[in-house]
XYZ file of C-alpha atoms in Angstrom:
501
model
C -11.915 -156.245 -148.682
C -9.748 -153.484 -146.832
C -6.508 -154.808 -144.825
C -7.204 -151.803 -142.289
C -6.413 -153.625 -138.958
C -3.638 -155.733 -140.391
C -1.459 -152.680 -142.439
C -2.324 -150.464 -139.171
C -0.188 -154.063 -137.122
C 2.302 -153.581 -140.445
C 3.375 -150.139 -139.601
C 3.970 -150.709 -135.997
C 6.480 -153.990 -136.853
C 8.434 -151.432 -139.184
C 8.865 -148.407 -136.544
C 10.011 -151.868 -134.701
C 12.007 -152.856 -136.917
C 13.746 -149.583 -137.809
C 14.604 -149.527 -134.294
C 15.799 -152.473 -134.665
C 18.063 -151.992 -137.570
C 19.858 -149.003 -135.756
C 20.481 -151.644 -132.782
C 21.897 -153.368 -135.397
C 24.165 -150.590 -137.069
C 25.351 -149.907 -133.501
C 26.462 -153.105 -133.173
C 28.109 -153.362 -136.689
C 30.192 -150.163 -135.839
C 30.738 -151.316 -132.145
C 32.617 -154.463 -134.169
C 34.416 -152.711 -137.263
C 35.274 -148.672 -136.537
C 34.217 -147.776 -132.992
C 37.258 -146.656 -131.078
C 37.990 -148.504 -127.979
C 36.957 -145.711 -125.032
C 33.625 -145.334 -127.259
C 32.656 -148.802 -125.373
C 30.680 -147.565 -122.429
C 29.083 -144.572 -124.239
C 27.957 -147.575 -126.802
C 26.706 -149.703 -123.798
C 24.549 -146.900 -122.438
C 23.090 -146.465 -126.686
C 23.027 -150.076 -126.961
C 20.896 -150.799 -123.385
C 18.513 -148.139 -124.395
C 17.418 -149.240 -127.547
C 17.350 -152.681 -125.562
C 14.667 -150.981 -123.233
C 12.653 -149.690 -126.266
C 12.498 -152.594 -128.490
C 11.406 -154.854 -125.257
C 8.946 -152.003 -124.342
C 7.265 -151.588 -127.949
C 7.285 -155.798 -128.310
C 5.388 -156.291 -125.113
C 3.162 -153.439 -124.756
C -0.596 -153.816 -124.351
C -0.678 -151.433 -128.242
C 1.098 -154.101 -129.816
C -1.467 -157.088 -128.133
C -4.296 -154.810 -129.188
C -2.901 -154.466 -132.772
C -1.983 -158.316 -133.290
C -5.906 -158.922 -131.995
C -7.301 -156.776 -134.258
C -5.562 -157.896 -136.951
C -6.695 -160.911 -136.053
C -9.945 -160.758 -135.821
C -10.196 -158.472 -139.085
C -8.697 -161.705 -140.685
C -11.279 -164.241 -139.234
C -14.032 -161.861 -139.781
C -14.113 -161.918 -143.037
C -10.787 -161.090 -144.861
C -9.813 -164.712 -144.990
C -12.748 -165.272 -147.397
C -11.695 -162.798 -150.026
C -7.760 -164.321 -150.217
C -6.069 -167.010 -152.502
C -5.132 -170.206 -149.929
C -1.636 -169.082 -150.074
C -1.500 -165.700 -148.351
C -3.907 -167.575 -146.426
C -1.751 -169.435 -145.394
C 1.341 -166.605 -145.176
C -1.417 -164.574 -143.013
C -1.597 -167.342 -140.318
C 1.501 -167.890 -140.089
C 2.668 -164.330 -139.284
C 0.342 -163.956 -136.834
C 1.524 -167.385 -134.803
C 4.731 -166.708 -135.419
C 3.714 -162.708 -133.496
C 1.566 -164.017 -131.241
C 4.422 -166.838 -129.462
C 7.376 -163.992 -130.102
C 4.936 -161.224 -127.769
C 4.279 -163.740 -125.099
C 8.010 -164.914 -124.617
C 8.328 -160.631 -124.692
C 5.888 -160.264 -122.252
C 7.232 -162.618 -119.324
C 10.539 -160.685 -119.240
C 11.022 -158.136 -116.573
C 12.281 -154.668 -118.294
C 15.150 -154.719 -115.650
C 16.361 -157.649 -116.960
C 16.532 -156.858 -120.236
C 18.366 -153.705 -119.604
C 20.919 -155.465 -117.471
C 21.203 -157.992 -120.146
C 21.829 -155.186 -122.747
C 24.436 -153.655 -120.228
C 26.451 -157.094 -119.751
C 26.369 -158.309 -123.594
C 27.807 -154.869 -124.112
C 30.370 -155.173 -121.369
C 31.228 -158.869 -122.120
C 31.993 -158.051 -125.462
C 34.775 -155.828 -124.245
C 35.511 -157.720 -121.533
C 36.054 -160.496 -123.494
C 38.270 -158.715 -126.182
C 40.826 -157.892 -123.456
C 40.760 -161.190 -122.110
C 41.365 -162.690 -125.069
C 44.303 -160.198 -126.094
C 46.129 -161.068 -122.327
C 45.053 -164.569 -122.604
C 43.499 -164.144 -118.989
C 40.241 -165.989 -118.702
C 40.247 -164.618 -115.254
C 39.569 -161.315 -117.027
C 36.246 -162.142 -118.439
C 35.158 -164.598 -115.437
C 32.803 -161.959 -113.616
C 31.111 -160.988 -116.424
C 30.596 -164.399 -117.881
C 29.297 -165.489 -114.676
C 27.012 -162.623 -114.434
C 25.757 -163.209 -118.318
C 25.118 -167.039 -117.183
C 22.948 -165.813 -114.159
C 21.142 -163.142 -116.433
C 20.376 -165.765 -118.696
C 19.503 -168.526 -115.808
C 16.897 -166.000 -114.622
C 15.263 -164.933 -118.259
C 14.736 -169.141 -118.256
C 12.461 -168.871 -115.512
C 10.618 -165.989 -116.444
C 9.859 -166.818 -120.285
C 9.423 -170.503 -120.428
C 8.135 -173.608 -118.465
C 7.786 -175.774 -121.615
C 11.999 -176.385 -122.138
C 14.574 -177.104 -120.341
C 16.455 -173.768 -119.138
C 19.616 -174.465 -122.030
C 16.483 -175.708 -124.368
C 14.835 -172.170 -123.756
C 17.819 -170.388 -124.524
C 18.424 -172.015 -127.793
C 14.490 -171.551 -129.041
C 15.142 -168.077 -130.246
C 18.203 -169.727 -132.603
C 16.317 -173.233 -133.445
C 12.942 -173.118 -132.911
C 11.071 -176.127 -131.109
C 14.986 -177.742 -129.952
C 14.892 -180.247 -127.382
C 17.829 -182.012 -126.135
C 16.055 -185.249 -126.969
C 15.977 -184.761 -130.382
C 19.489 -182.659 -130.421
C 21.382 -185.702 -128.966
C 19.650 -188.169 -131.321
C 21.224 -186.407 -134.108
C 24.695 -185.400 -132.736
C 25.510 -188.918 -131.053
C 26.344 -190.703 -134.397
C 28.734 -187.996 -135.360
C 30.381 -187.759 -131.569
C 30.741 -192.195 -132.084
C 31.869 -191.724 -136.025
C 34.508 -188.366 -136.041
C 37.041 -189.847 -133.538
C 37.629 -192.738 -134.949
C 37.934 -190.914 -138.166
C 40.321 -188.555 -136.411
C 43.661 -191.114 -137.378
C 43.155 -190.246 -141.059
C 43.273 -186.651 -140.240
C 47.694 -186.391 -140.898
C 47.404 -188.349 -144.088
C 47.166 -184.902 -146.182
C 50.322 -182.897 -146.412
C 50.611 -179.494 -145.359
C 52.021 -176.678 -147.546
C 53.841 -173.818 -146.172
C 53.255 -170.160 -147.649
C 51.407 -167.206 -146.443
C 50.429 -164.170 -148.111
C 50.139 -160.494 -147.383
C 47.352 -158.994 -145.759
C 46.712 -156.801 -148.746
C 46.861 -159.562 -151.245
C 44.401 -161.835 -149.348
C 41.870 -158.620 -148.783
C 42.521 -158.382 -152.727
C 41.651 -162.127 -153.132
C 38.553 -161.983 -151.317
C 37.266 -159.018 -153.388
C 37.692 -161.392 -155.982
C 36.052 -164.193 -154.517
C 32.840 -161.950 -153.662
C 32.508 -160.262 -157.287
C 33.253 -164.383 -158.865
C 29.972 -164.923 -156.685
C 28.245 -162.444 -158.072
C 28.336 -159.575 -155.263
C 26.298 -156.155 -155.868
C 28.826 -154.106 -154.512
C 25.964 -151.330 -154.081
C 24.370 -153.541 -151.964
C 27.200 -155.430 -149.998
C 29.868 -154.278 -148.110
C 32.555 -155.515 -146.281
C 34.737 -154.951 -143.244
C 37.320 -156.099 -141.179
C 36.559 -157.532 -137.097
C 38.074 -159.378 -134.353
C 35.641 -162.296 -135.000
C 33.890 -162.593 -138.983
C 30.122 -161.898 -138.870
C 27.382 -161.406 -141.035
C 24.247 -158.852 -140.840
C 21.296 -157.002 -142.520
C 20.923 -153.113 -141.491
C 18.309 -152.484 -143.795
C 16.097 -154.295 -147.000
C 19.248 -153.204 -148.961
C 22.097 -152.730 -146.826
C 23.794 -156.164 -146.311
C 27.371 -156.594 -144.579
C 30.118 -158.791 -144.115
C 33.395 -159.060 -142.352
C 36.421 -160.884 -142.196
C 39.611 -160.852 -140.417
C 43.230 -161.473 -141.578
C 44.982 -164.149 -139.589
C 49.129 -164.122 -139.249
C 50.727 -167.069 -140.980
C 47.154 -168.256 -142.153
C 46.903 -167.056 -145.505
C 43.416 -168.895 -146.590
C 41.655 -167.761 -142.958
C 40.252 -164.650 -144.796
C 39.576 -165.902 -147.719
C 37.363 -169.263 -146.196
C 35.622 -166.211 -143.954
C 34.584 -164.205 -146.665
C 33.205 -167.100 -148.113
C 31.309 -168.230 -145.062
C 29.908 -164.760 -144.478
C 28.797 -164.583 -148.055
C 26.740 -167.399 -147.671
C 24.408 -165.955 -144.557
C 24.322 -162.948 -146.763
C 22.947 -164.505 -150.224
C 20.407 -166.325 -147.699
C 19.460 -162.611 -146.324
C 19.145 -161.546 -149.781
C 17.240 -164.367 -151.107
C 14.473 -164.430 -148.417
C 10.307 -163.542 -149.262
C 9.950 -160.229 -150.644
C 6.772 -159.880 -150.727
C 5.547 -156.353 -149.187
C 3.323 -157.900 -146.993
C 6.401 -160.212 -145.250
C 9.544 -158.065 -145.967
C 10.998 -156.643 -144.137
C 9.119 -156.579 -140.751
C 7.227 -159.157 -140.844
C 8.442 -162.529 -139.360
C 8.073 -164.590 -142.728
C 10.783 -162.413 -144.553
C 13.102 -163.996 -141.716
C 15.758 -166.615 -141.368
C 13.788 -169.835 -140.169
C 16.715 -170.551 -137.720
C 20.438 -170.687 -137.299
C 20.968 -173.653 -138.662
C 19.721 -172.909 -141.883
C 21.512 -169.766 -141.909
C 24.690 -172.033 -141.129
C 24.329 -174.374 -143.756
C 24.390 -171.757 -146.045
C 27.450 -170.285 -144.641
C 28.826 -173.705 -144.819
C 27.475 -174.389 -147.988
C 29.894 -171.686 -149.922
C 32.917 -172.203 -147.193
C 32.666 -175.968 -147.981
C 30.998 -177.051 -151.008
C 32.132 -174.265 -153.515
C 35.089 -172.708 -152.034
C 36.975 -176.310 -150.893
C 35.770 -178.021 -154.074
C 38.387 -179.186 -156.562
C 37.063 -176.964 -159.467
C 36.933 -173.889 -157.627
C 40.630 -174.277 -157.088
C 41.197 -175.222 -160.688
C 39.332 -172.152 -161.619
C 40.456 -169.686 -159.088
C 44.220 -170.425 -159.199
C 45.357 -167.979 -161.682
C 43.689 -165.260 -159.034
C 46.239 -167.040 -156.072
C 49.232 -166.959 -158.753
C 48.575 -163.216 -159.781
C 48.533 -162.331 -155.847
C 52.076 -163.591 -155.004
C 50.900 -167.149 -153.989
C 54.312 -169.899 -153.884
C 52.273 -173.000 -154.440
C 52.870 -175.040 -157.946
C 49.303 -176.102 -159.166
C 45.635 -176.212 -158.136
C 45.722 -179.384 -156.592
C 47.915 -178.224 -154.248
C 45.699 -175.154 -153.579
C 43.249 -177.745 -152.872
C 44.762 -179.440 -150.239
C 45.771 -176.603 -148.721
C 42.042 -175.215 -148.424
C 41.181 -178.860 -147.692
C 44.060 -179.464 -144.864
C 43.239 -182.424 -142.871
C 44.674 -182.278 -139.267
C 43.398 -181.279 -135.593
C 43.619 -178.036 -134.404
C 42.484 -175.765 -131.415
C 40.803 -173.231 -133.344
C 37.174 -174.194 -134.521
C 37.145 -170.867 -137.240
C 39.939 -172.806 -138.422
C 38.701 -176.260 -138.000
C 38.811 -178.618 -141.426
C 35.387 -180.206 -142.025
C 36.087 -183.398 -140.169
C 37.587 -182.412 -136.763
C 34.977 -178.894 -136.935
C 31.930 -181.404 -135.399
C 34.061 -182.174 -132.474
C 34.588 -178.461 -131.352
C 30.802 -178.208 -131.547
C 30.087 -180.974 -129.560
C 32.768 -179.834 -126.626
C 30.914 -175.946 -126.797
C 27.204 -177.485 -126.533
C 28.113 -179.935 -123.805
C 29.929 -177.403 -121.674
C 27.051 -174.631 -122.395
C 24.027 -177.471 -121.186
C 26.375 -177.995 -118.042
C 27.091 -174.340 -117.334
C 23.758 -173.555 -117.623
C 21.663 -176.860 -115.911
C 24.471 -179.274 -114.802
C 25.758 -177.779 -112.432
C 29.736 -176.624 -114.122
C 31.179 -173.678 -112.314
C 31.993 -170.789 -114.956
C 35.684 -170.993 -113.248
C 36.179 -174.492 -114.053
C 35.766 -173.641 -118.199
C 39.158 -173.322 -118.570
C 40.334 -176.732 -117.229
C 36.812 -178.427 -118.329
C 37.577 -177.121 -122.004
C 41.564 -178.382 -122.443
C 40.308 -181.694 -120.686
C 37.468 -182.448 -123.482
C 39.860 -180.883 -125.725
C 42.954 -183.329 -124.860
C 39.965 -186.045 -125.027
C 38.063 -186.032 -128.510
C 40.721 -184.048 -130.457
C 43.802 -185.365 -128.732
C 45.178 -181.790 -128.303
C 45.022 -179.357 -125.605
C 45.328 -175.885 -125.256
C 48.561 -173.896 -123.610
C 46.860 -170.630 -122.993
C 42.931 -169.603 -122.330
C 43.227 -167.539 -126.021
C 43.524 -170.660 -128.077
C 41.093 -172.330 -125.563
C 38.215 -171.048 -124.596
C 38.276 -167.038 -125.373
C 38.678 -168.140 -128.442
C 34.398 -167.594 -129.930
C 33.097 -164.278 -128.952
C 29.387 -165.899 -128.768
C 29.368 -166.412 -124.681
C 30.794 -163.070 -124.105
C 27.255 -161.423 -125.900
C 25.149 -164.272 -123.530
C 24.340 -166.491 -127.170
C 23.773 -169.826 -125.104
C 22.337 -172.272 -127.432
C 23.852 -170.758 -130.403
C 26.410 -173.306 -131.199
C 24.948 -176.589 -132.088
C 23.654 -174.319 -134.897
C 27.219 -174.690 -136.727
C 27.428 -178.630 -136.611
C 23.413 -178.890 -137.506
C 24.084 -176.584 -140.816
C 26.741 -179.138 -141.246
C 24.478 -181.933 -141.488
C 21.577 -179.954 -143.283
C 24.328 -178.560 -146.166
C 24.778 -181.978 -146.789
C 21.794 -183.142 -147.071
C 20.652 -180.178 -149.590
C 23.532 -180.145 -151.077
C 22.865 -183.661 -152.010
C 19.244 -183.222 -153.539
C 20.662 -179.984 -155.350
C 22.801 -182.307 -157.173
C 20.018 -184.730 -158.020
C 18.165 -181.758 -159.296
C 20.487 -179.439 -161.497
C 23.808 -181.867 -161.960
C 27.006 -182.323 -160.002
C 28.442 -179.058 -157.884
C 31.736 -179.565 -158.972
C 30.731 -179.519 -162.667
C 28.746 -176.448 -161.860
C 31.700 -174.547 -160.617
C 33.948 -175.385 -162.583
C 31.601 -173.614 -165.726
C 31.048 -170.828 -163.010
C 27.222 -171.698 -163.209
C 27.398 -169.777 -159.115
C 23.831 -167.870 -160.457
C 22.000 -171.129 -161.077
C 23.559 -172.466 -157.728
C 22.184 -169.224 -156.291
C 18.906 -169.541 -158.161
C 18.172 -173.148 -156.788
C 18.785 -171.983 -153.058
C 16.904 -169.289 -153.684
C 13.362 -171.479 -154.563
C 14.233 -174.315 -152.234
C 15.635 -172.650 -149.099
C 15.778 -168.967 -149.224
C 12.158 -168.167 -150.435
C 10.516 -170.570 -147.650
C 11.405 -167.549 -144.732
C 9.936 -168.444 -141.719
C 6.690 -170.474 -142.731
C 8.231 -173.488 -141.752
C 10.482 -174.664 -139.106
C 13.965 -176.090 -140.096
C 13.118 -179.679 -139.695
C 10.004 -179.230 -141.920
C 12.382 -177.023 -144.351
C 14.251 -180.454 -144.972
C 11.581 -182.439 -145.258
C 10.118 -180.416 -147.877
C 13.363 -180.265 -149.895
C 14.804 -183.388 -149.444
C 12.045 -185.885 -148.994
C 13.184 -187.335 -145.232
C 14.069 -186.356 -142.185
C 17.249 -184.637 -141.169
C 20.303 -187.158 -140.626
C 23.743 -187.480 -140.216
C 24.312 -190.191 -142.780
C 24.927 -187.642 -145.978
C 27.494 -185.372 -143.512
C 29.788 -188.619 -142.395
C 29.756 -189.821 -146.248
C 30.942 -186.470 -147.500
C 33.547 -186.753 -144.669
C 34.603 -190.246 -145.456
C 35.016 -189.047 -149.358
C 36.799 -186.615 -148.476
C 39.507 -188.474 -146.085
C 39.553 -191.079 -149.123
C 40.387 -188.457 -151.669
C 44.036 -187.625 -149.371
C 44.713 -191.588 -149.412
């Protein structure tokens, strides 16, 4: 039977997304190459394409499109497909259907003054940072919060304004369920936190050029298609698809912390191997909301996955050593490597944070984020309110608002809700990383025989291909067999504390 209604719905989500993808490229260029007075010019290009993506994803065409899609599919279309596009069909259409109605509440005003202060925060907040002046960034931030206050009201009555805000990165959040899972680890890390000095730290530091020349490495060791990745240098490492085959990555080199760009790249690989590995299918990729990330968190814990499980494994420093030595690196052995990538102690910065004390940082962010935006926290009292939780779970506190809280570039583009995202791709690259080993043998053993394709290849069927036709929780489920929990997370963290004893 012809797909008339539905391929006619097809070619109107890839103009979308095309627009999209230049919003995208803007963005990318806006982070890597664009010269600083180019800001406001790219805040007028940026709010435009704003206007026309919210215009083209709540117009009455693309309701009329998604409906006759619709009913071409119940009318008869259904009949004549295997249960499993079936299946694929519905899905995309739900998963349509909920994204035009959150669309369709906003007022276009809003979304163009949203467009004009992510676009102004972001500079904002790079200046502020650089002077170490949170006073700098404080009008904008409080006009982002209010921006973001109001699109609450307008889009949703079912969450919680800070729930709301986080649907678009974890679908179907509640704080309910988000402080069930994060209370075990905010009781557990602290009292871990007196272990954290036990492993010694090693002093050396390498040249920017060597540890750009080290992460090439690291990238073609992973397997990198260099025609279809590319990478680039930013104030703040990110990861993002421009196109079906246009993937990049960047990194940044940190003074005196010669491992920050190479833990980065590693990180950023990770969301981009997920990109890569998602549904292909022409009828989901690359418009189509089941060749999509299911959430953040997912995306996170395959970030985390690489930065964590391969890179700060003991193999991959036995077998990447020789590339350290070659590049001017002082240390003696691998094992020393090892604890160097694996250094357990405290710090301020959360892109820096080791494993154990990173959960913490998360928890201060998401608890100062619900309070900005429904408990009442004036955006002037961050500053103190950060070094006070600071001083409080980590036992450190901040001298200046550029180690504080400029530190994450996130609130300065309005991403409230993003951050729990990091600690719950924490707890779900545990987890998988667990049944992977049940499945294809132990992750160390794998890298140390450089087996990184069949690693890739088993993400690939049990994370990467599922897309969007499940939400994250389910995505567990499926692969592991029980609900998400923290248990797998605080063992890996208690193995790993017991490895520097």
């Amino acid at each position: 039977m012809s797909e008339k209604e539905w391929n006619k719905l097809g070619a109107y989500l890839k103009e979308t997304q095309i627009l999209g993808s230049i919003q995208s490229t803007l963005y990318w260029d806006q982070n890597t190459g664009m010269p600083k007075k180019g800001a406001s010019w790219r805040s007028e290009q940026l709010t435009y394409i704003a206007k026309i993506l919210h215009k083209r994803n709540s117009s009455e065409e693309f309701s009329d499109l998604i409906k006759a899609a619709q009913d071409e599919f119940r009318g008869g279309l259904e009949k004549s497909l295997n249960q499993e596009i079936i299946r694929s069909k519905k899905r995309n259409l739900e998963l349509l259907i909920k994204e035009f109605n959150r669309q369709k509440n906003l007022d276009p005003k809003l979304v163009e003054a949203l467009a004009k202060a992510k676009s102004k925060g972001y500079e904002s907040w790079q200046e502020a940072k650089r002077k170490s002046d949170f006073e700098i960034f404080l009008p904008i931030f409080k006009n982002l919060i209010e921006l973001r206050i109001e699109e609450t009201k307008q889009i949703s009555d079912k969450y919680t304004p800070w729930e709301t805000l986080a649907q678009p990165f974890e679908p179907d959040l509640t704080l309910e369920w988000l402080n069930k899972i994060f209370q075990p680890l905010k009781e557990t890390i602290p009292s871990l936190i007196s272990d954290l000095n036990k492993s010694e730290k090693y002093h050396w530091d390498l040249s920017p050029k060597s540890q750009q020349n080290l992460c090439s490495k690291l990238l073609d060791e992973f397997g990198r298609d260099e025609d279809l990745v590319v990478v680039a240098k930013s104030p703040h490492p990110f990861s993002i698809t421009l196109g079906p085959d246009d993937y990049r990555i960047t990194t940044r080199v940190v003074e005196g912390e010669p491992l920050s760009s190479f833990l980065a790249t590693a990180h950023e690989w990770g969301h981009s191997i997920y990109e890569q590995g998602l549904p292909s299918q022409s009828h989901q990729w690359f418009a189509w909301p089941l060749g999509q990330a299911t959430s953040m968190g997912v995306h996170e814990s395959q970030s985390l996955f690489w930065e964590n499980r391969i890179v700060k494994s003991k193999s991959f420093s036995k077998r990447f050593f020789k590339h350290f030595v070659s590049e001017g690196c002082s240390l003696n052995n691998h094992l020393e490597l090892w604890k160097s990538i694996n250094h357990l102690k405290a710090g301020l910065n959360r892109v820096e944070a080791d494993e154990l004390s990173y959960g913490l940082h998360i928890l201060i962010r998401t608890e100062l984020e619900i309070d900005l935006i429904e408990g009442g926290l004036e955006a002037k009292d961050v500053p103190s309110e950060w070094n006070k939780r600071y001083e409080e779970l980590l036992g450190i506190r901040p001298s200046n608002d550029a180690e504080g809280c400029l530190q994450d570039v996130h609130w300065s583009e309005g991403a409230f809700g993003y951050f729990p995202s990091y600690l719950l791709g924490h707890l779900i690259s545990a987890q998988i990383s667990s049944q992977m080993e049940k499945e294809i043998g132990l992750i160390d053993n794998l890298v140390e025989d450089g087996e990184y394709e069949k690693i890739i290849l088993w993400l690939k069927n049990n994370i990467h291909n599922y897309g969007r036709s499940v939400n994250s929780m389910k995505l567990v489920k499926n692969v592991t067999g029980e609900e998400l929990t923290s248990k797998y997370f605080v063992n890996h963290l208690r193995s790993k504390i017991k490895d520097f004893c």
